[in-house]
PDB file of C-alpha atoms in Angstrom:
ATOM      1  CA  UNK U  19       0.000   0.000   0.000  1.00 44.00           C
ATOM      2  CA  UNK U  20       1.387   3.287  -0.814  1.00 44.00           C
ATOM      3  CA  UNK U  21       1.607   6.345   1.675  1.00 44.00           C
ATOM      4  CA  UNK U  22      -1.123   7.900  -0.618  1.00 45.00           C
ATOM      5  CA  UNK U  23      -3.211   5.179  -0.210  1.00 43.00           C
ATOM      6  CA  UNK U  24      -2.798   4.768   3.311  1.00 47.00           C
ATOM      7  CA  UNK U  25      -3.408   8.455   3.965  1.00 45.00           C
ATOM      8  CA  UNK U  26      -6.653   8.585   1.828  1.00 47.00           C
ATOM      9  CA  UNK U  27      -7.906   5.176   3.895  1.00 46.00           C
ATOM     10  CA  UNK U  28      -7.881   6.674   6.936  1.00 44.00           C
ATOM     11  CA  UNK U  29      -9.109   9.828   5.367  1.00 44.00           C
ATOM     12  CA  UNK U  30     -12.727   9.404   4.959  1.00 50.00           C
ATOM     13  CA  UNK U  31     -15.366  11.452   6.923  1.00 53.00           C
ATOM     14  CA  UNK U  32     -12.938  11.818  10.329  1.00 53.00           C
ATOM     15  CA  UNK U  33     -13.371  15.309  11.642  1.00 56.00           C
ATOM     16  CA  UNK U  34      -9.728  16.816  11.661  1.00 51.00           C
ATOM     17  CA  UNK U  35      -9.105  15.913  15.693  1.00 52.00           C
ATOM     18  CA  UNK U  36      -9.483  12.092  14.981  1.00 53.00           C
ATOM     19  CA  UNK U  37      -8.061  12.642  11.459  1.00 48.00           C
ATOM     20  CA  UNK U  38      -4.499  14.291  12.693  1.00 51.00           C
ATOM     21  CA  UNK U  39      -4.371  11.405  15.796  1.00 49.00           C
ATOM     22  CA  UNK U  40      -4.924   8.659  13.143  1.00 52.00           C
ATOM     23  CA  UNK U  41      -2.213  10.234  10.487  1.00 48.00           C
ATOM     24  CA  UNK U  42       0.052  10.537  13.176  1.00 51.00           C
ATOM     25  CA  UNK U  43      -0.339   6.332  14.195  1.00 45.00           C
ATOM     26  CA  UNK U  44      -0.409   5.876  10.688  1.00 47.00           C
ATOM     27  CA  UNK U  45       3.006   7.636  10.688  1.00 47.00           C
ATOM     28  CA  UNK U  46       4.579   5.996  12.937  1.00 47.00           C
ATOM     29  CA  UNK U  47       3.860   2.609  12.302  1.00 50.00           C
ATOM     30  CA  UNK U  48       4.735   3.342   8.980  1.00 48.00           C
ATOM     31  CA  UNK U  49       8.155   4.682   9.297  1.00 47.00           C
ATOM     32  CA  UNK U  50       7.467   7.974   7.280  1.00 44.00           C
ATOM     33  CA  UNK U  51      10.364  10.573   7.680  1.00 40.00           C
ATOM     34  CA  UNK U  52       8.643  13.297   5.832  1.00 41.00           C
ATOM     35  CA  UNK U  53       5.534  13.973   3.958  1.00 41.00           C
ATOM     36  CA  UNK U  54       5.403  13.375  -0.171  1.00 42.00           C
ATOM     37  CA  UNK U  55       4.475  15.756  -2.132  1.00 40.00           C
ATOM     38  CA  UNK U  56       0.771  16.110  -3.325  1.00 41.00           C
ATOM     39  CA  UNK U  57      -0.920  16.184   0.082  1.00 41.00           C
ATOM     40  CA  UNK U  58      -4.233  17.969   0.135  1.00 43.00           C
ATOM     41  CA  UNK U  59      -4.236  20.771   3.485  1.00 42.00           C
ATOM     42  CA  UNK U  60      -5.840  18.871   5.545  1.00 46.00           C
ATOM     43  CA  UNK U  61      -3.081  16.393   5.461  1.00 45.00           C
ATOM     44  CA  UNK U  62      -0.358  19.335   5.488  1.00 43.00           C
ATOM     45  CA  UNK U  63      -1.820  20.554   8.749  1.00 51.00           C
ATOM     46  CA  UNK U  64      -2.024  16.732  10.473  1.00 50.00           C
ATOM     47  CA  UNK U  65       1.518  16.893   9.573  1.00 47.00           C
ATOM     48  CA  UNK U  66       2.360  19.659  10.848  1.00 48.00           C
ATOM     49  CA  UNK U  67       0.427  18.789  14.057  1.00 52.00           C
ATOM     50  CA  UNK U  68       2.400  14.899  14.244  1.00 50.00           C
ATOM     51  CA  UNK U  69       6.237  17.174  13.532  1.00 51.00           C
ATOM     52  CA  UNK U  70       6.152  15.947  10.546  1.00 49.00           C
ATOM     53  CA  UNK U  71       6.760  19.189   8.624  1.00 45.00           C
ATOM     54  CA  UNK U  72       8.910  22.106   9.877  1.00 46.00           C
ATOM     55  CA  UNK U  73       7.984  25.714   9.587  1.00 43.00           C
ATOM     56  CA  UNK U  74      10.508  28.087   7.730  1.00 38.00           C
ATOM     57  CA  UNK U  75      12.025  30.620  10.368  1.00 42.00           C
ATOM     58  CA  UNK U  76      11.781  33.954   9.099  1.00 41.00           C
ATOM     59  CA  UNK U  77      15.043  35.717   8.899  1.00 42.00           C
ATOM     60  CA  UNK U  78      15.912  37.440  11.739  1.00 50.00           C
ATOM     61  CA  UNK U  79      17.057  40.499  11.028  1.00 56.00           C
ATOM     62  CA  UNK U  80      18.415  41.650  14.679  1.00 65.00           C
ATOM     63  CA  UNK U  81      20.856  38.499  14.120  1.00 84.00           C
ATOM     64  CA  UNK U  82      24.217  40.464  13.221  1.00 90.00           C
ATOM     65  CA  UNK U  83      27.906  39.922  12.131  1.00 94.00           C
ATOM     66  CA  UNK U  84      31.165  41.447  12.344  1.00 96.00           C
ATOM     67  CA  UNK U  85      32.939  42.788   9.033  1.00 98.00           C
ATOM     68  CA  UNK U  86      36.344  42.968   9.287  1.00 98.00           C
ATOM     69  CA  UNK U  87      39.554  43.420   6.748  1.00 98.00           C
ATOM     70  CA  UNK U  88      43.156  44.576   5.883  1.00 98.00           C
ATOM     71  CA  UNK U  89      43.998  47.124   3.066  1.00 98.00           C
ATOM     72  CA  UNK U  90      47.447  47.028   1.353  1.00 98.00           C
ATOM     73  CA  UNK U  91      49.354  48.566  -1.496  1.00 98.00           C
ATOM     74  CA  UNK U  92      51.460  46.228  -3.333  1.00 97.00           C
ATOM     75  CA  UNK U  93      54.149  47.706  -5.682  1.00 97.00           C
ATOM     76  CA  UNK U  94      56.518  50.459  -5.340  1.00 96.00           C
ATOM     77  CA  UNK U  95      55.023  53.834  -4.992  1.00 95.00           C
ATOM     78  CA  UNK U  96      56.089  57.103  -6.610  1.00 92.00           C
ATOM     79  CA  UNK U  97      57.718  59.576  -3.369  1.00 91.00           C
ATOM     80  CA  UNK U  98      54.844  62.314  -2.001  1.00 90.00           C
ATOM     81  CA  UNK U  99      54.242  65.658  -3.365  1.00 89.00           C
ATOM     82  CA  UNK U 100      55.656  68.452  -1.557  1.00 89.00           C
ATOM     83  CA  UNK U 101      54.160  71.496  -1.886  1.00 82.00           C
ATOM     84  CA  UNK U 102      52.677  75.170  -0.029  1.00 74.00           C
ATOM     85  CA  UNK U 103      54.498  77.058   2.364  1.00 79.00           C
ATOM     86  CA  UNK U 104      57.204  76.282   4.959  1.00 83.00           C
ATOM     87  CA  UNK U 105      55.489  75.292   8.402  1.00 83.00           C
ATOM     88  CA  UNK U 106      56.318  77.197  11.939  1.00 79.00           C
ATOM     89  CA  UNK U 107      56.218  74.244  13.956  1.00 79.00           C
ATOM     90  CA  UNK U 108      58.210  71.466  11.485  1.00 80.00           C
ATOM     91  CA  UNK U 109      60.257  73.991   9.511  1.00 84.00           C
ATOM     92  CA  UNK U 110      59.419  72.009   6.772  1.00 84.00           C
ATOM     93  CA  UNK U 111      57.010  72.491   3.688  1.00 89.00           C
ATOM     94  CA  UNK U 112      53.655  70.503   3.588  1.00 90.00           C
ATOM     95  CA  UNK U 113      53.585  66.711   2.393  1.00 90.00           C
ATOM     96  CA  UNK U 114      50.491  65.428   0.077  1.00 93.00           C
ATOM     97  CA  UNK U 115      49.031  62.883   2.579  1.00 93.00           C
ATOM     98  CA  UNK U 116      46.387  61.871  -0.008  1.00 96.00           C
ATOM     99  CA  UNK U 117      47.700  58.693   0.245  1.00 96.00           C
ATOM    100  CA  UNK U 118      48.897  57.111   3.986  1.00 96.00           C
ATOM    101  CA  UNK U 119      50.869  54.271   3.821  1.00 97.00           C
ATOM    102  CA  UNK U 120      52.644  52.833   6.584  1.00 97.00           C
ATOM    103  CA  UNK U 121      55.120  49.621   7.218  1.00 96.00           C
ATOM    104  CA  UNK U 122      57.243  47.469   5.237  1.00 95.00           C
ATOM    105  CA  UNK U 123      53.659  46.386   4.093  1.00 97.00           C
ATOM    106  CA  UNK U 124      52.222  49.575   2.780  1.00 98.00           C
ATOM    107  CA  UNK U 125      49.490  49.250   4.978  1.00 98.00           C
ATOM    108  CA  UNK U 126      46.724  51.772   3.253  1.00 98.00           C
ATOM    109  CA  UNK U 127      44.863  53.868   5.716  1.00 98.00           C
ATOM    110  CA  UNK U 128      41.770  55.896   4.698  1.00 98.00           C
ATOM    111  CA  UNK U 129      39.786  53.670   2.724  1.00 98.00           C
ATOM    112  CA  UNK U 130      35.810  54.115   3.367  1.00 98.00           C
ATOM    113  CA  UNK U 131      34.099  50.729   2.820  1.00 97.00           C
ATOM    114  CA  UNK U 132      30.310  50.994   3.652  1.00 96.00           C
ATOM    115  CA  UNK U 133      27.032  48.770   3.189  1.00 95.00           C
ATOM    116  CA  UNK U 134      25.829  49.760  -0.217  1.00 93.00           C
ATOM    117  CA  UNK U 135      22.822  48.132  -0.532  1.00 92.00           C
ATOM    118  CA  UNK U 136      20.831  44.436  -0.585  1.00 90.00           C
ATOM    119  CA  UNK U 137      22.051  41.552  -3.118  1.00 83.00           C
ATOM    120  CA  UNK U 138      18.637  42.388  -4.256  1.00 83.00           C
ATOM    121  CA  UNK U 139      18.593  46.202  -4.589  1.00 84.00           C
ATOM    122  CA  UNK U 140      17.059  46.682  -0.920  1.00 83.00           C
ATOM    123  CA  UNK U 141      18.733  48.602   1.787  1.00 79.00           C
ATOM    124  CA  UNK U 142      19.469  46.577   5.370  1.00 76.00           C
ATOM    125  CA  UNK U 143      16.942  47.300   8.347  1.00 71.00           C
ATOM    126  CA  UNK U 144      18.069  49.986  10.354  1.00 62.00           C
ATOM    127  CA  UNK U 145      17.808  47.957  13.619  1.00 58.00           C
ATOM    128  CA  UNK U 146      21.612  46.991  14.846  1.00 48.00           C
ATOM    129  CA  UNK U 147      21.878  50.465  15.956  1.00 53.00           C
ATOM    130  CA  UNK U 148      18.520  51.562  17.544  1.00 63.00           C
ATOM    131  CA  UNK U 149      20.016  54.388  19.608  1.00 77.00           C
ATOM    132  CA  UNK U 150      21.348  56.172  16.826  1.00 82.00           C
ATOM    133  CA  UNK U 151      25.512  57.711  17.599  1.00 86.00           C
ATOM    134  CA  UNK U 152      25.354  61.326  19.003  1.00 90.00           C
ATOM    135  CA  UNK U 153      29.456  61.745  19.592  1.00 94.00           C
ATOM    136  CA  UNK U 154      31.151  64.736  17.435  1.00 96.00           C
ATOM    137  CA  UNK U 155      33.501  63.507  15.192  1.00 97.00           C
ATOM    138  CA  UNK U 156      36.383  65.655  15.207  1.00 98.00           C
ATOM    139  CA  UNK U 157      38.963  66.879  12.127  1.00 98.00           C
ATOM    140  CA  UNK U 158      41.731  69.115  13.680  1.00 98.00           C
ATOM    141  CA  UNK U 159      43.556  71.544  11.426  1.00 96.00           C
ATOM    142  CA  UNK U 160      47.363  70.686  12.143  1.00 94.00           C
ATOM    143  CA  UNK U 161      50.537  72.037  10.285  1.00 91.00           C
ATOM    144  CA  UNK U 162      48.616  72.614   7.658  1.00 92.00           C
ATOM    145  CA  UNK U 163      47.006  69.131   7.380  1.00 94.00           C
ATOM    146  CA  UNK U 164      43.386  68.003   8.294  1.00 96.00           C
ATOM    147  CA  UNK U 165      43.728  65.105  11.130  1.00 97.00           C
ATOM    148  CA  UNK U 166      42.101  62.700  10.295  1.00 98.00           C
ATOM    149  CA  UNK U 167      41.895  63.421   6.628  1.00 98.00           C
ATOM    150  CA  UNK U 168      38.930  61.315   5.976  1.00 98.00           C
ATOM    151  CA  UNK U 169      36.256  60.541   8.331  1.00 98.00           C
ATOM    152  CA  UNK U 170      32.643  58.842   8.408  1.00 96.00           C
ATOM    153  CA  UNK U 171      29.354  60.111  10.563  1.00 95.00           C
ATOM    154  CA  UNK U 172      25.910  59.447  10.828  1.00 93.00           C
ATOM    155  CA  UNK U 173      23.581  62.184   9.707  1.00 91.00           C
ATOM    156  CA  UNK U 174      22.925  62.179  13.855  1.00 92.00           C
ATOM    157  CA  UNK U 175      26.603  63.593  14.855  1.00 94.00           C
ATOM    158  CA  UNK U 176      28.108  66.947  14.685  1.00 95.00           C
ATOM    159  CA  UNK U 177      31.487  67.699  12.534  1.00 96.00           C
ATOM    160  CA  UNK U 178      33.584  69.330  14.650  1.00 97.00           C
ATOM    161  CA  UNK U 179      37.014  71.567  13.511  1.00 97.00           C
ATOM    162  CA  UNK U 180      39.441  72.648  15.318  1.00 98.00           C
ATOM    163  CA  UNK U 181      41.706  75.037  14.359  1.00 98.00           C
ATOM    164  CA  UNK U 182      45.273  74.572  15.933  1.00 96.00           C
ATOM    165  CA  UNK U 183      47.309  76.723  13.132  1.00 94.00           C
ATOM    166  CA  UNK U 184      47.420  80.102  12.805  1.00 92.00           C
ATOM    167  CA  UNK U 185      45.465  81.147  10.180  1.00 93.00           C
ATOM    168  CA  UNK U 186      41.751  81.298   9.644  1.00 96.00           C
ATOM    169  CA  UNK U 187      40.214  78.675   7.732  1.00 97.00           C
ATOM    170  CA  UNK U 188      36.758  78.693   5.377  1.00 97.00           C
ATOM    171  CA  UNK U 189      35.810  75.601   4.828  1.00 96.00           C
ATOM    172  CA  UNK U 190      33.047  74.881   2.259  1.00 95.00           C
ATOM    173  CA  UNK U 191      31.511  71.439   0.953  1.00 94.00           C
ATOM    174  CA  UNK U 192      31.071  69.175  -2.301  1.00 91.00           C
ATOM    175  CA  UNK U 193      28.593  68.539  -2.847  1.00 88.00           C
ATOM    176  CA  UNK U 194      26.998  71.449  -0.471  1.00 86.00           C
ATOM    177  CA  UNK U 195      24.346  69.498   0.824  1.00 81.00           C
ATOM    178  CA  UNK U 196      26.821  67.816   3.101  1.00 85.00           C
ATOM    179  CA  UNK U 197      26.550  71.031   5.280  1.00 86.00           C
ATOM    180  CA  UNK U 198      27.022  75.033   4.875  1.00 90.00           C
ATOM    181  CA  UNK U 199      30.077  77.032   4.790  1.00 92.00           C
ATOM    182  CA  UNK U 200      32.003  77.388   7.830  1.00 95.00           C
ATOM    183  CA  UNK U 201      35.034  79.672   9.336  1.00 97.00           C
ATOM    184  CA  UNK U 202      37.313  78.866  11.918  1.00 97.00           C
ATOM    185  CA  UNK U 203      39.633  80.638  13.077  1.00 97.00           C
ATOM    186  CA  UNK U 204      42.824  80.452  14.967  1.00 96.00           C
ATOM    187  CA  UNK U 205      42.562  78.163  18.195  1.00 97.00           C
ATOM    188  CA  UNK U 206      39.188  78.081  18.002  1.00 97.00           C
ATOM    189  CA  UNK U 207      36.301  75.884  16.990  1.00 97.00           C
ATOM    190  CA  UNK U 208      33.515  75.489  14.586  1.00 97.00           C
ATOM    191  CA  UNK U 209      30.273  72.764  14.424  1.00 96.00           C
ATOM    192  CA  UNK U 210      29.185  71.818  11.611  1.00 94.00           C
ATOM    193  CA  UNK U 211      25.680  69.947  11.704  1.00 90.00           C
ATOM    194  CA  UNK U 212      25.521  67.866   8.435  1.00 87.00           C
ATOM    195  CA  UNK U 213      22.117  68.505   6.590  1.00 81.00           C
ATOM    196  CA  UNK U 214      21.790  65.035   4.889  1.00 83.00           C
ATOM    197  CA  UNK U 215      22.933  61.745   4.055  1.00 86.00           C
ATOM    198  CA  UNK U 216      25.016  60.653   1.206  1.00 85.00           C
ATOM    199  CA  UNK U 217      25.701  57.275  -0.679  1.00 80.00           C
ATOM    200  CA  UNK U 218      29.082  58.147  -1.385  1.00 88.00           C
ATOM    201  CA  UNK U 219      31.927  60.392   0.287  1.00 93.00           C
ATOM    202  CA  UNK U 220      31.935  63.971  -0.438  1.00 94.00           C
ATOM    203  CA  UNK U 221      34.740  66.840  -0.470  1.00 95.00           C
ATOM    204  CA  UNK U 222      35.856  69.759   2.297  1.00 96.00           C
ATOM    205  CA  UNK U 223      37.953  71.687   1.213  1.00 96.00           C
ATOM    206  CA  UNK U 224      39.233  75.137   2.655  1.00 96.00           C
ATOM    207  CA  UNK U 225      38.822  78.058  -0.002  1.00 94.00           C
ATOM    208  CA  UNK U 226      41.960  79.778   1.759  1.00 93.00           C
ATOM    209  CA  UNK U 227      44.618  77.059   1.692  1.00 92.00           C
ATOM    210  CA  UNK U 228      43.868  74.834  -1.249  1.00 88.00           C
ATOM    211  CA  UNK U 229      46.282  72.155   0.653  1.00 90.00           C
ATOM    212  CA  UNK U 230      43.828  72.113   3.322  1.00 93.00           C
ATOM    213  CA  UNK U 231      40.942  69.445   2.157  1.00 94.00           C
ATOM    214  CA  UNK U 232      39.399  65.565   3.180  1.00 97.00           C
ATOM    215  CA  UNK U 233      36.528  63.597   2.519  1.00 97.00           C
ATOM    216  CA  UNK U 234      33.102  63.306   4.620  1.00 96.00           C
ATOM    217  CA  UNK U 235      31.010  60.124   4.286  1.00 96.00           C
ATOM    218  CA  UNK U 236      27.723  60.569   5.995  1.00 94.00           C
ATOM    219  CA  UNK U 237      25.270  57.517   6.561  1.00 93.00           C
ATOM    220  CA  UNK U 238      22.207  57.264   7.825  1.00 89.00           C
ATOM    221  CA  UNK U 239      22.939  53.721   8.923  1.00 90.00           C
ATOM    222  CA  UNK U 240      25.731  52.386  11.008  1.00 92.00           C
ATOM    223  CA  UNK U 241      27.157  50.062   8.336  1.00 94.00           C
ATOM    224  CA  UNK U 242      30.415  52.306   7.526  1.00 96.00           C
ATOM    225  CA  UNK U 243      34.154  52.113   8.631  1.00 98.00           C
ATOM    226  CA  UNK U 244      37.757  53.562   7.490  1.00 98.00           C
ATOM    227  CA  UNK U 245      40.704  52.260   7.433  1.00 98.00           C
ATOM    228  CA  UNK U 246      43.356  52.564  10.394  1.00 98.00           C
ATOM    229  CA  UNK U 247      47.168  53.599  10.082  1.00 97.00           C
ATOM    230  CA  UNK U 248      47.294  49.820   9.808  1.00 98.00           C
ATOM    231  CA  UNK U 249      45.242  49.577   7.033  1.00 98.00           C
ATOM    232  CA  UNK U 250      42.452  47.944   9.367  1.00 98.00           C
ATOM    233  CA  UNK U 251      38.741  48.196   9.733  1.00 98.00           C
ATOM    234  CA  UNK U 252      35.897  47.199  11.294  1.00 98.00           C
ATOM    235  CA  UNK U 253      32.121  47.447  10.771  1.00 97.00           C
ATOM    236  CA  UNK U 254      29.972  45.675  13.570  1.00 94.00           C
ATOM    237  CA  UNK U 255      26.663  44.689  14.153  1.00 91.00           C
ATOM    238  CA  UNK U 256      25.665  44.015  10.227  1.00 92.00           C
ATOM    239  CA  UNK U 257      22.683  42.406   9.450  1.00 91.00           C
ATOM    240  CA  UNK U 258      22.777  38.645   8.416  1.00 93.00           C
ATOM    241  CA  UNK U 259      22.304  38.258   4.779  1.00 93.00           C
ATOM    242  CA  UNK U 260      23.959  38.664   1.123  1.00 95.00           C
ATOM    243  CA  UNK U 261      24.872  42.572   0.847  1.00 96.00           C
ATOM    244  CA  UNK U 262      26.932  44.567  -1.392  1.00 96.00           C
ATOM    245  CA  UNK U 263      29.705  46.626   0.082  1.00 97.00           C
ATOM    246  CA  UNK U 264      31.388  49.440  -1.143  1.00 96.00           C
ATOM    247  CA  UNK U 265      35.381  50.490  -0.802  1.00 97.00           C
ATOM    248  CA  UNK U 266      36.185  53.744  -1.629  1.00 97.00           C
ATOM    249  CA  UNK U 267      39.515  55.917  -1.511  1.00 97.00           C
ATOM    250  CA  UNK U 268      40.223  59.287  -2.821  1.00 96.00           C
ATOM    251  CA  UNK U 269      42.926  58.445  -5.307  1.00 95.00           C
ATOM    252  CA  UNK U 270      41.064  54.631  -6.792  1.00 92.00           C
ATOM    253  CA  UNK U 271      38.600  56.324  -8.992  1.00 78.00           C
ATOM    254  CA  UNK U 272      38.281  52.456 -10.051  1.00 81.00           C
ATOM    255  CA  UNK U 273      39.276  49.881  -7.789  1.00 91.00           C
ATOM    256  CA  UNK U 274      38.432  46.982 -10.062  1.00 93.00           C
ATOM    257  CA  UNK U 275      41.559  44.612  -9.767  1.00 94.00           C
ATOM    258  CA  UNK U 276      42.422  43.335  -6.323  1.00 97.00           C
ATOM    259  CA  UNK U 277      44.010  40.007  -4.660  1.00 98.00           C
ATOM    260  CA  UNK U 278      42.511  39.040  -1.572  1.00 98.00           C
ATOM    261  CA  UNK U 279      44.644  36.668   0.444  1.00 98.00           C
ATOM    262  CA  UNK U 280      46.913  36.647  -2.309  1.00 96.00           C
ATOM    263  CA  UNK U 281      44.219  35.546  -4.845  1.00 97.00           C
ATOM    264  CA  UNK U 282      43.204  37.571  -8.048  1.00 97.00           C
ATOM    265  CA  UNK U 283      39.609  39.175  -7.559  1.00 97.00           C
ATOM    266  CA  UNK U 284      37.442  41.387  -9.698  1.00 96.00           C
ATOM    267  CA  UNK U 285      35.518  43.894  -8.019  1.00 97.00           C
ATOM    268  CA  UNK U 286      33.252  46.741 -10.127  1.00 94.00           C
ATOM    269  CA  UNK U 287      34.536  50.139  -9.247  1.00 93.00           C
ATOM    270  CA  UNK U 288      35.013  48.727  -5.488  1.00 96.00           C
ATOM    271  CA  UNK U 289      31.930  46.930  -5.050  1.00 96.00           C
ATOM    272  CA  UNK U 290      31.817  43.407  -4.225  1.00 97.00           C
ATOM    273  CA  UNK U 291      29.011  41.256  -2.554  1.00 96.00           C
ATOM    274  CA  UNK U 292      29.615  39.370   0.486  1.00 96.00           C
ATOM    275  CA  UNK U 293      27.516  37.161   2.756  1.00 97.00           C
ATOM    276  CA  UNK U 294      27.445  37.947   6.257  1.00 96.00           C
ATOM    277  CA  UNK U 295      27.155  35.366   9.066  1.00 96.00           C
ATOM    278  CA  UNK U 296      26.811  35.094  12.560  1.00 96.00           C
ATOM    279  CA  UNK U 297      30.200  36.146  14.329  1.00 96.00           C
ATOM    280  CA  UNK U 298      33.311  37.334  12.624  1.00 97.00           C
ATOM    281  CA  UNK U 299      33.692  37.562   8.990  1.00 98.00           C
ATOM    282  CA  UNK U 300      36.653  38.459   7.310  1.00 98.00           C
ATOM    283  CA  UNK U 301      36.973  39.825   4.186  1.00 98.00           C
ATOM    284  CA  UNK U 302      40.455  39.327   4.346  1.00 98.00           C
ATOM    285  CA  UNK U 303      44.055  40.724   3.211  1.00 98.00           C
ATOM    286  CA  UNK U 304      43.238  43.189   0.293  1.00 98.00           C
ATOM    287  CA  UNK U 305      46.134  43.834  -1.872  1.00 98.00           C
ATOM    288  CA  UNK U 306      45.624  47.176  -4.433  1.00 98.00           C
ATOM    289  CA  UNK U 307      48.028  47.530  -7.359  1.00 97.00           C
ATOM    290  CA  UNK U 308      50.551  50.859  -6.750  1.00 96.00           C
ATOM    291  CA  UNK U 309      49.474  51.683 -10.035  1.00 95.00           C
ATOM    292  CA  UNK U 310      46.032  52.435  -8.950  1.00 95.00           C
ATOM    293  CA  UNK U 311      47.052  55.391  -7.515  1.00 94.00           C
ATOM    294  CA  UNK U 312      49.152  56.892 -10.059  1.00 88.00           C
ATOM    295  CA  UNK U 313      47.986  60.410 -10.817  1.00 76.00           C
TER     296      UNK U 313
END
């Protein structure tokens, strides 16, 4: 006798009390270890009811992982620009610091990555980070240099400057919905409340000193890091799921070729799609050509 048959035999008129008690003998005495295919849902719920058939979890989205990951520059690099005037404190002229490198390894500092969007277009729930970060983030103007050069906020935090040199400084942005023109002057400070997210990093830049300028990224998610003087970085608390990320730096307008772990990769103008899991997840050693940078 087949399962079908068996089922529709004890079928009949039962009401669906008696029915599920009988499917579930029937079951065991039978040996079943899951239900074919074909079963009207009457049987589907006596299943259910006997174990027989498991209920898909929804995804639970306040399940999170830990991004984490190592920027270097392979290749030899050509020597900084130096350029503007000499500097009271260092006696020296100013450096281009567009591009931080560190170490035997060239670790690469600066380097935004960020949660671009779903593998299917959507944008992650905004629930690892349900009391939004208030902190200022702070750029200090320094021998002519903006500490930290590039940073990332949430459209909840302040900007601060502070001015540690000895000229005044206007600052404006690009694009200028990032926030309005500010001054600062000498040993003092200005706030700067951003006015609205971006998906990518805009440009301050002081109209005074043209040697003076960084990069913003503001998010109005928590999924966003940038790279240490080690060429580290960590984003916590991402959602579970297939995402694409985004790795930015101010002198890759196209990070396409990469090795990761020493492997050849392909990513499309720095994105690449991941899968994030419970714990740690590392996207591991990324290796950028020198030549990327070449101006």
């Amino acid at each position: 006798m087949t399962i079908q048959f068996g089922l529709r035999a004890i079928y009949r008129n039962m009401s669906a009390a008696k029915f599920t008690i009988a499917f579930c003998v029937f079951v065991a005495h039978a040996g079943v270890a899951s239900v074919p295919d074909g079963l009207s849902l009457r049987w589907l719920r006596a299943a259910r009811a006997c174990g027989q058939v498991t209920e898909p979890k929804p995804a639970d989205h306040r399940v999170s992982g830990e991004l984490t990951g190592r920027f270097l520059v392979h290749g030899k690099l050509a020597p900084p620009i130096v350029f503007g005037p000499i500097m009271p404190r260092t006696g020296k002229r100013i450096t281009d610091d567009s591009l931080s490198v560190s170490g035997e390894q060239q670790a690469l500092a600066n380097v935004i990555v960020y949660l671009a969007r779903g593998a299917d277009g959507g944008r992650p729930p905004a629930i690892a980070d349900e009391k939004p970060n208030s902190d200022p983030v702070i750029i200090s103007i320094f021998d002519g240099h903006l500490v930290p050069r590039v940073v990332g906020l949430r459209d909840t935090q302040a900007l601060v400057i502070d001015n540690f040199d000895d000229d005044s400084c206007f600052f404006s942005f690009n694009p200028t919905e990032i926030g309005p023109r500010v001054r600062v002057d000498s040993m003092s400070r200005a706030v700067v409340r951003v006015t609205k997210a971006r998906r990518y990093p805009g440009e301050i830049e002081c109209n005074a000193h043209d040697w003076l300028r960084g990069f913003v990224y503001v998010s109005d998610d928590p999924y966003f890091a940038v790279s240490d003087d080690d060429g580290r970085f960590t984003i916590k608390n991402v959602p579970v799921g297939q995402w694409v990320f985004a790795a930015w730096h101010e002198r890759a307008s196209k990070l396409d070729d990469v090795s990761i772990d020493s492997k050849p990769a392909k990513w499309n103008h720095g994105r690449f799609t991941l899968t994030i899991r419970p714990g740690v997840n590392s996207l591991g050693t990324v290796e950028i050509p020198a030549e990327t940078f070449a101006r």
